[in-house]
Amino acid sequence: MKIPMLDLHAQYEALMPEIRRQLDKVFASHHYIMGAQVKEFEEKMQGYLGIKHAIGCASGTDALVLAVKALQIGQGDEIITTPFTFFATASSIWRNHARPVFVDIDPKTFNLDPSKIEAAITPNTKAIMPVHLFGQCSDMPAIMDIARRHNLKVIEDNAQGIGSTWDNKMSCSFGDIGTLSFFPSKNLGAMGDAGMCLTNDDDLAAALRQLRVHGEGPKYYHKCVGLNSRLDTVQAAVLLVKLDHLAAWSKARRANAAFYDRHLAGIDGLTTPYIDPKAQTIYNQYTLIASRRDELMQHLKKKDLACAVYYPLPLHLQECFSEMGGKQGDMPVSEELAEKVLSIPIYPELTEDMQQYVVDSITEFYR
Ligand SMILES: *Cc1c(COP(=O)(O)O)cnc(C)c1O
């Protein structure tokens, strides 16, 4: 049996007739930039998440760049964030000429550890940027409490956590701005790059809408320098069709996770994902903590079983950030986990036979 990390073909087969109908409408309308489907998708997302404003843009990375810009954070400013995340979390801060200040993560949830945030606050700190890693919402009440006491803004990088909740409240609805990615491997994936900002604040929404079109308004008059970062009409049409299936897909991922939990929990040398009782995760990834991780990877590869390390090098140790002086030992939890985490296939279309094969292969390794 061969098992990939993600199988987009299964989704494609089922939805393609409807997606093609929607795409035909876009092509015939010739409104390739900011066509009707963009607004329709934004409104549908507002309803889905229960957030007042949804602003589509070109990628999850751009959503973060736009969010930092809309909050007027730049040169000389600092944003507290996690080093255990995809690169774009920190690069969005850097590209606005501000500095990411890394704070270590909770060893169980892999999310920003609220108890370590206050020690990192300086007079230059302007915001906190938590990431809902692998689909699990961070402890947002704790983070919002710190932010309020220190007068800081909050940007939720929710690229991996669309539809996840904390105490039944939607991720993206806690902070000043939440961001989403529709990269094809996210739970709601486009057929190319796409992203979105969410906010309940009317002024921030207006700023984001202006920033995504070169800071323009009225046309050819520029109050500030923005980006060219719109949600493509073609991608909006695809996402409109897919959004109807998102809840079922995330539910299927949770069912798959429950199967793994049942069969992998007892294995010596392995820790299954910890989900906080207050959180409902969407399992963008199912990530184990594994002793002899690299050997296990080799073993699984020999069995034609895909697996992946998210992420092998914490961001404070990335070469591009070397001028900030981050070094080994600064973020011990992230550094240790970078050597031990392993994500295994969790996509909704996995069958029980496939999951059993994964479980058997892992069990065999540790026996
Ligand atoms: C995917 C991802 C992004 C970037 O999204 P793109 O759409 O690929 O630009 C940002 N942050 C995190 C945590 C991500 O996983």
Coordinates of C-alpha atoms and ligand atoms in Angstrom, one line a residue:
M1 CA 0.0 0.0 0.0
K2 CA 1.2 3.5 -0.9
I3 CA 0.0 6.4 1.3
P4 CA 0.7 10.0 0.4
M5 CA 0.7 12.9 2.9
L6 CA -2.3 14.4 1.2
D7 CA -4.5 13.2 -1.7
L8 CA -6.1 16.1 -3.5
H9 CA -7.3 13.9 -6.3
A10 CA -10.1 12.3 -4.2
Q11 CA -11.6 15.8 -3.5
Y12 CA -11.1 16.8 -7.1
E13 CA -13.1 13.8 -8.5
A14 CA -16.1 14.5 -6.3
L15 CA -16.3 18.3 -6.7
M16 CA -15.0 18.9 -10.2
P17 CA -18.4 19.0 -12.0
E18 CA -19.6 21.8 -9.7
I19 CA -16.2 23.6 -9.7
R20 CA -16.1 23.6 -13.5
R21 CA -19.6 25.1 -13.7
Q22 CA -18.4 27.9 -11.4
L23 CA -15.2 28.4 -13.3
D24 CA -17.1 28.6 -16.6
K25 CA -19.1 31.5 -15.1
V26 CA -15.9 33.4 -14.2
F27 CA -14.4 32.9 -17.6
A28 CA -17.5 34.0 -19.4
S29 CA -17.8 37.1 -17.2
H30 CA -14.2 38.2 -17.9
H31 CA -14.2 39.8 -14.4
Y32 CA -10.9 38.1 -13.5
I33 CA -9.9 40.8 -11.0
M34 CA -12.3 41.3 -8.0
G35 CA -15.2 39.6 -9.8
A36 CA -18.6 38.9 -8.2
Q37 CA -17.3 35.6 -6.7
V38 CA -14.8 37.4 -4.5
K39 CA -17.4 39.4 -2.7
E40 CA -19.7 36.3 -2.6
F41 CA -16.9 34.2 -1.0
E42 CA -16.0 37.0 1.5
E43 CA -19.7 37.2 2.6
K44 CA -19.9 33.5 2.9
M45 CA -16.8 33.4 5.1
Q46 CA -18.2 36.2 7.3
G47 CA -21.2 34.1 7.9
Y48 CA -19.2 30.9 8.4
L49 CA -16.8 32.4 11.0
G50 CA -19.2 34.9 12.5
I51 CA -16.8 37.8 11.9
K52 CA -17.9 41.2 10.5
H53 CA -15.4 41.7 7.7
A54 CA -13.6 39.2 5.4
I55 CA -11.0 40.7 3.1
G56 CA -9.6 38.3 0.4
C57 CA -6.0 38.6 -0.7
A58 CA -3.4 36.7 -2.7
S59 CA -2.0 34.3 -0.1
G60 CA -1.8 33.6 3.6
T61 CA 1.6 35.3 3.6
D62 CA 0.2 38.5 2.1
A63 CA -2.7 38.3 4.6
L64 CA -0.1 38.6 7.4
V65 CA 1.9 41.3 5.6
L66 CA -1.3 43.3 5.1
A67 CA -2.3 42.8 8.8
V68 CA 1.0 44.1 10.1
K69 CA 0.7 47.1 7.7
A70 CA -2.9 47.8 8.6
L71 CA -1.9 48.0 12.3
Q72 CA 0.8 50.5 11.3
I73 CA 3.6 48.4 12.7
G74 CA 7.0 49.0 11.1
Q75 CA 10.6 50.2 11.6
G76 CA 11.7 50.0 15.2
D77 CA 8.7 48.0 16.4
E78 CA 8.6 44.5 17.7
I79 CA 6.0 41.7 17.5
I80 CA 6.1 38.7 19.8
T81 CA 5.6 35.4 18.0
T82 CA 6.5 31.7 18.0
P83 CA 9.7 30.3 16.5
F84 CA 7.9 26.9 15.9
T85 CA 5.8 27.7 12.8
F86 CA 6.0 28.1 9.0
F87 CA 8.5 30.8 7.9
A88 CA 5.8 33.3 6.7
T89 CA 4.7 34.1 10.3
A90 CA 8.0 35.9 11.0
S91 CA 8.8 37.0 7.4
S92 CA 5.6 39.1 7.3
I93 CA 6.9 41.0 10.3
W94 CA 10.4 41.4 8.8
R95 CA 9.1 42.6 5.5
N96 CA 7.4 45.4 7.3
H97 CA 10.8 46.4 8.7
A98 CA 9.7 45.4 12.2
R99 CA 11.4 42.6 14.3
P100 CA 9.9 39.3 15.3
V101 CA 10.7 38.6 19.0
F102 CA 10.5 34.9 19.6
V103 CA 8.9 33.3 22.7
D104 CA 9.1 29.6 23.3
I105 CA 6.1 27.2 23.0
D106 CA 4.1 25.0 25.3
P107 CA 5.6 21.5 25.0
K108 CA 2.2 19.8 24.8
T109 CA 0.2 22.0 22.4
F110 CA 3.2 23.4 20.4
N111 CA 1.5 26.8 20.6
L112 CA 3.0 30.1 22.0
D113 CA 3.3 29.7 25.8
P114 CA 1.3 32.6 27.4
S115 CA 3.3 32.3 30.6
K116 CA 6.5 33.3 28.8
I117 CA 5.1 36.3 26.9
E118 CA 5.3 39.1 29.4
A119 CA 9.1 38.7 30.0
A120 CA 9.6 39.4 26.3
I121 CA 7.6 42.7 26.2
T122 CA 9.7 45.9 25.7
P123 CA 8.8 49.5 25.1
N124 CA 8.9 48.7 21.4
T125 CA 6.5 45.8 21.5
K126 CA 3.4 46.6 19.4
A127 CA 1.7 43.2 19.0
I128 CA 1.5 39.5 19.7
M129 CA 1.1 37.1 16.8
P130 CA 0.1 33.6 18.0
V131 CA -0.2 30.8 15.5
H132 CA -2.9 28.1 15.8
L133 CA -0.4 25.4 14.9
F134 CA -1.5 22.2 13.2
G135 CA -5.1 23.3 13.6
Q136 CA -5.3 23.8 17.3
C137 CA -6.4 27.2 18.6
S138 CA -4.0 28.9 21.0
D139 CA -5.0 29.9 24.5
M140 CA -6.5 33.1 23.2
P141 CA -8.2 34.3 26.4
A142 CA -4.8 34.2 28.2
I143 CA -3.1 36.0 25.2
M144 CA -5.8 38.6 24.9
D145 CA -5.5 39.3 28.7
I146 CA -1.8 40.1 28.3
A147 CA -2.4 42.2 25.2
R148 CA -5.1 44.3 27.0
R149 CA -2.9 44.9 30.0
H150 CA 0.0 46.0 27.9
N151 CA -2.0 47.8 25.2
L152 CA -0.8 45.5 22.4
K153 CA -2.5 44.5 19.2
V154 CA -3.1 40.8 18.4
I155 CA -2.8 39.1 14.9
E156 CA -3.9 35.5 14.8
D157 CA -2.0 33.6 12.2
N158 CA -4.8 31.1 11.5
A159 CA -3.4 29.7 8.3
Q160 CA -3.6 26.1 9.7
G161 CA -6.7 26.5 11.9
I162 CA -9.8 27.6 9.9
G163 CA -12.9 26.7 11.9
S164 CA -11.1 25.7 15.0
T165 CA -12.4 27.0 18.4
W166 CA -11.4 27.8 22.0
D167 CA -14.3 27.5 24.5
N168 CA -16.6 27.3 21.4
K169 CA -15.4 30.7 20.1
M170 CA -14.0 30.8 16.6
S171 CA -10.3 31.3 16.0
C172 CA -9.7 34.6 14.1
S173 CA -12.4 36.2 16.2
F174 CA -10.3 36.9 19.3
G175 CA -7.6 39.3 18.0
D176 CA -7.6 42.5 16.1
I177 CA -7.0 40.7 12.8
G178 CA -7.0 37.0 12.0
T179 CA -5.5 35.6 8.8
L180 CA -6.2 32.5 6.7
S181 CA -4.3 30.7 4.0
F182 CA -6.0 28.7 1.2
F183 CA -2.8 27.1 0.1
P184 CA -3.8 23.7 -1.4
S185 CA -2.6 21.7 1.6
K186 CA -4.7 23.6 4.2
N187 CA -8.1 22.3 5.3
L188 CA -9.8 24.7 2.9
G189 CA -7.5 24.7 -0.1
A190 CA -7.7 26.7 -3.4
M191 CA -6.3 25.5 -6.7
G192 CA -3.4 28.0 -6.4
D193 CA -2.4 30.7 -3.9
A194 CA -5.1 32.6 -1.9
G195 CA -5.6 34.1 1.5
M196 CA -7.8 36.3 3.7
C197 CA -7.8 38.8 6.6
L198 CA -10.7 38.8 9.1
T199 CA -11.6 41.6 11.5
N200 CA -14.6 42.9 13.4
D201 CA -13.1 46.4 13.3
D202 CA -14.6 48.7 10.6
D203 CA -11.5 51.0 10.4
L204 CA -9.1 48.1 10.1
A205 CA -11.3 46.5 7.4
A206 CA -11.2 49.7 5.4
A207 CA -7.4 49.9 5.7
L208 CA -7.0 46.3 4.6
R209 CA -9.3 46.8 1.6
Q210 CA -7.2 49.8 0.6
L211 CA -3.8 48.2 1.3
R212 CA -4.6 45.2 -1.0
V213 CA -5.0 47.6 -4.0
H214 CA -1.8 49.6 -3.7
G215 CA -3.2 51.8 -0.9
E216 CA -5.4 53.3 -3.6
G217 CA -8.6 55.4 -3.1
P218 CA -10.0 57.0 -5.1
K219 CA -8.5 55.3 -8.2
Y220 CA -5.0 56.6 -9.0
Y221 CA -4.7 58.5 -5.8
H222 CA -2.6 56.8 -3.1
K223 CA -2.7 57.7 0.6
C224 CA -0.2 55.0 1.5
V225 CA 2.0 52.4 -0.3
G226 CA 0.1 49.1 -0.3
L227 CA 0.4 45.8 -2.2
N228 CA -1.1 44.3 -5.2
S229 CA -2.7 41.4 -3.3
R230 CA -6.2 40.5 -4.3
L231 CA -8.0 37.2 -4.1
D232 CA -8.2 35.9 -7.6
T233 CA -11.7 35.5 -8.9
V234 CA -10.9 32.0 -10.2
Q235 CA -9.7 30.9 -6.7
A236 CA -12.8 32.5 -5.1
A237 CA -15.0 30.4 -7.4
V238 CA -13.2 27.3 -6.3
L239 CA -13.3 28.2 -2.7
L240 CA -17.1 28.9 -2.8
V241 CA -17.7 25.4 -3.8
K242 CA -15.3 23.8 -1.4
L243 CA -16.4 25.8 1.7
D244 CA -19.7 23.8 1.8
H245 CA -17.6 20.7 2.5
L246 CA -15.1 22.2 5.0
A247 CA -17.0 21.2 8.2
A248 CA -17.4 17.6 7.0
W249 CA -13.7 17.4 6.0
S250 CA -12.5 18.7 9.4
K251 CA -14.9 16.2 11.1
A252 CA -13.4 13.3 9.1
R253 CA -9.9 14.5 10.1
R254 CA -11.0 14.4 13.7
A255 CA -12.4 10.8 13.3
N256 CA -9.0 9.8 11.7
A257 CA -7.2 11.3 14.6
A258 CA -9.3 9.4 17.1
F259 CA -8.4 6.2 15.3
Y260 CA -4.7 7.0 15.5
D261 CA -5.1 8.1 19.2
R262 CA -6.7 4.7 20.1
H263 CA -4.1 2.7 18.4
L264 CA -0.9 4.6 18.9
A265 CA -1.4 6.0 22.5
G266 CA 0.1 3.0 24.3
I267 CA 3.4 2.8 22.3
D268 CA 6.6 3.4 24.3
G269 CA 8.6 6.1 22.6
L270 CA 5.7 7.8 21.0
T271 CA 3.4 10.7 22.2
T272 CA 0.2 11.4 20.4
P273 CA -1.1 15.0 19.9
Y274 CA -2.3 16.8 23.0
I275 CA -5.5 18.7 22.5
D276 CA -6.5 21.1 25.2
P277 CA -9.9 20.3 26.6
K278 CA -11.1 23.8 25.7
A279 CA -9.9 23.5 22.1
Q280 CA -11.6 21.9 19.1
T281 CA -8.8 21.3 16.6
I282 CA -9.3 20.8 12.8
Y283 CA -6.1 18.6 12.5
N284 CA -4.4 20.3 9.6
Q285 CA -1.6 18.0 10.8
Y286 CA -1.5 15.0 13.1
T287 CA 1.9 15.4 14.8
L288 CA 3.6 12.8 16.9
I289 CA 6.5 13.3 19.3
A290 CA 8.7 10.4 18.4
S291 CA 11.9 9.0 19.9
R292 CA 14.4 7.9 17.2
R293 CA 12.4 10.1 14.8
D294 CA 14.7 10.0 11.8
E295 CA 15.0 6.2 12.0
L296 CA 11.2 6.0 12.1
M297 CA 11.0 8.2 9.1
Q298 CA 13.3 5.9 7.1
H299 CA 11.2 2.9 8.2
L300 CA 8.0 4.5 7.1
K301 CA 9.5 5.6 3.7
K302 CA 10.5 2.0 3.0
K303 CA 6.9 1.1 3.5
D304 CA 5.8 3.7 0.9
L305 CA 4.2 5.7 3.7
A306 CA 4.6 9.5 3.5
C307 CA 5.4 11.5 6.6
A308 CA 6.9 14.9 7.2
V309 CA 8.7 17.1 9.7
Y310 CA 7.0 20.4 10.5
Y311 CA 9.3 22.1 11.2
P312 CA 13.0 21.0 11.2
L313 CA 14.6 24.4 12.1
P314 CA 13.0 26.9 14.5
L315 CA 12.9 30.4 13.1
H316 CA 15.3 32.0 15.6
L317 CA 18.0 29.8 14.1
Q318 CA 17.3 30.6 10.4
E319 CA 20.2 32.1 8.5
C320 CA 18.1 35.0 7.2
F321 CA 17.5 36.2 10.8
S322 CA 21.1 35.7 12.0
E323 CA 21.6 39.4 12.6
M324 CA 19.1 39.2 15.5
G325 CA 21.6 36.9 17.2
G326 CA 19.3 34.0 17.9
K327 CA 21.3 30.9 19.0
Q328 CA 20.9 27.3 20.0
G329 CA 19.6 27.1 23.5
D330 CA 17.4 30.2 23.3
M331 CA 14.2 28.3 22.7
P332 CA 14.8 24.9 24.2
V333 CA 11.3 23.5 23.8
S334 CA 11.1 24.4 20.1
E335 CA 14.6 23.1 19.5
E336 CA 13.9 19.8 21.1
L337 CA 10.6 19.4 19.3
A338 CA 12.2 20.2 16.0
E339 CA 14.2 17.0 16.4
K340 CA 11.3 14.8 17.6
V341 CA 8.1 15.8 15.7
L342 CA 6.7 13.8 12.9
S343 CA 3.4 14.4 11.1
I344 CA 1.6 11.4 9.5
P345 CA -1.2 11.4 6.9
I346 CA -4.5 12.6 8.3
Y347 CA -6.4 13.8 5.3
P348 CA -10.2 13.2 5.3
E349 CA -10.3 10.5 2.5
L350 CA -7.9 8.1 4.3
T351 CA -9.7 4.8 4.7
E352 CA -9.6 2.6 7.8
D353 CA -7.4 0.1 6.0
M354 CA -4.9 2.8 5.2
Q355 CA -4.9 4.0 8.8
Q356 CA -4.4 0.5 10.0
Y357 CA -1.4 0.1 7.7
V358 CA 0.1 3.3 9.2
V359 CA -0.6 2.0 12.7
D360 CA 0.9 -1.4 12.0
S361 CA 4.0 0.1 10.4
I362 CA 4.7 2.4 13.4
T363 CA 3.9 -0.4 15.9
E364 CA 6.4 -2.7 14.0
F365 CA 9.1 -0.1 14.3
Y366 CA 8.8 0.3 18.1
R367 CA 8.3 -3.4 18.9
Ligands
LIG1 C1 0.7 28.2 5.1 C2 1.0 29.1 6.2 C3 1.3 30.5 6.0 C4 1.4 31.1 4.6 O1 0.3 30.8 3.8 P1 0.5 30.9 2.2 O2 -0.9 30.9 1.7 O3 1.3 29.7 1.8 O4 1.3 32.2 1.8 C5 1.5 31.3 7.1 N1 1.5 30.8 8.3 C6 1.4 29.5 8.6 C7 1.4 29.1 10.0 C8 1.1 28.6 7.5 O5 1.0 27.3 7.8

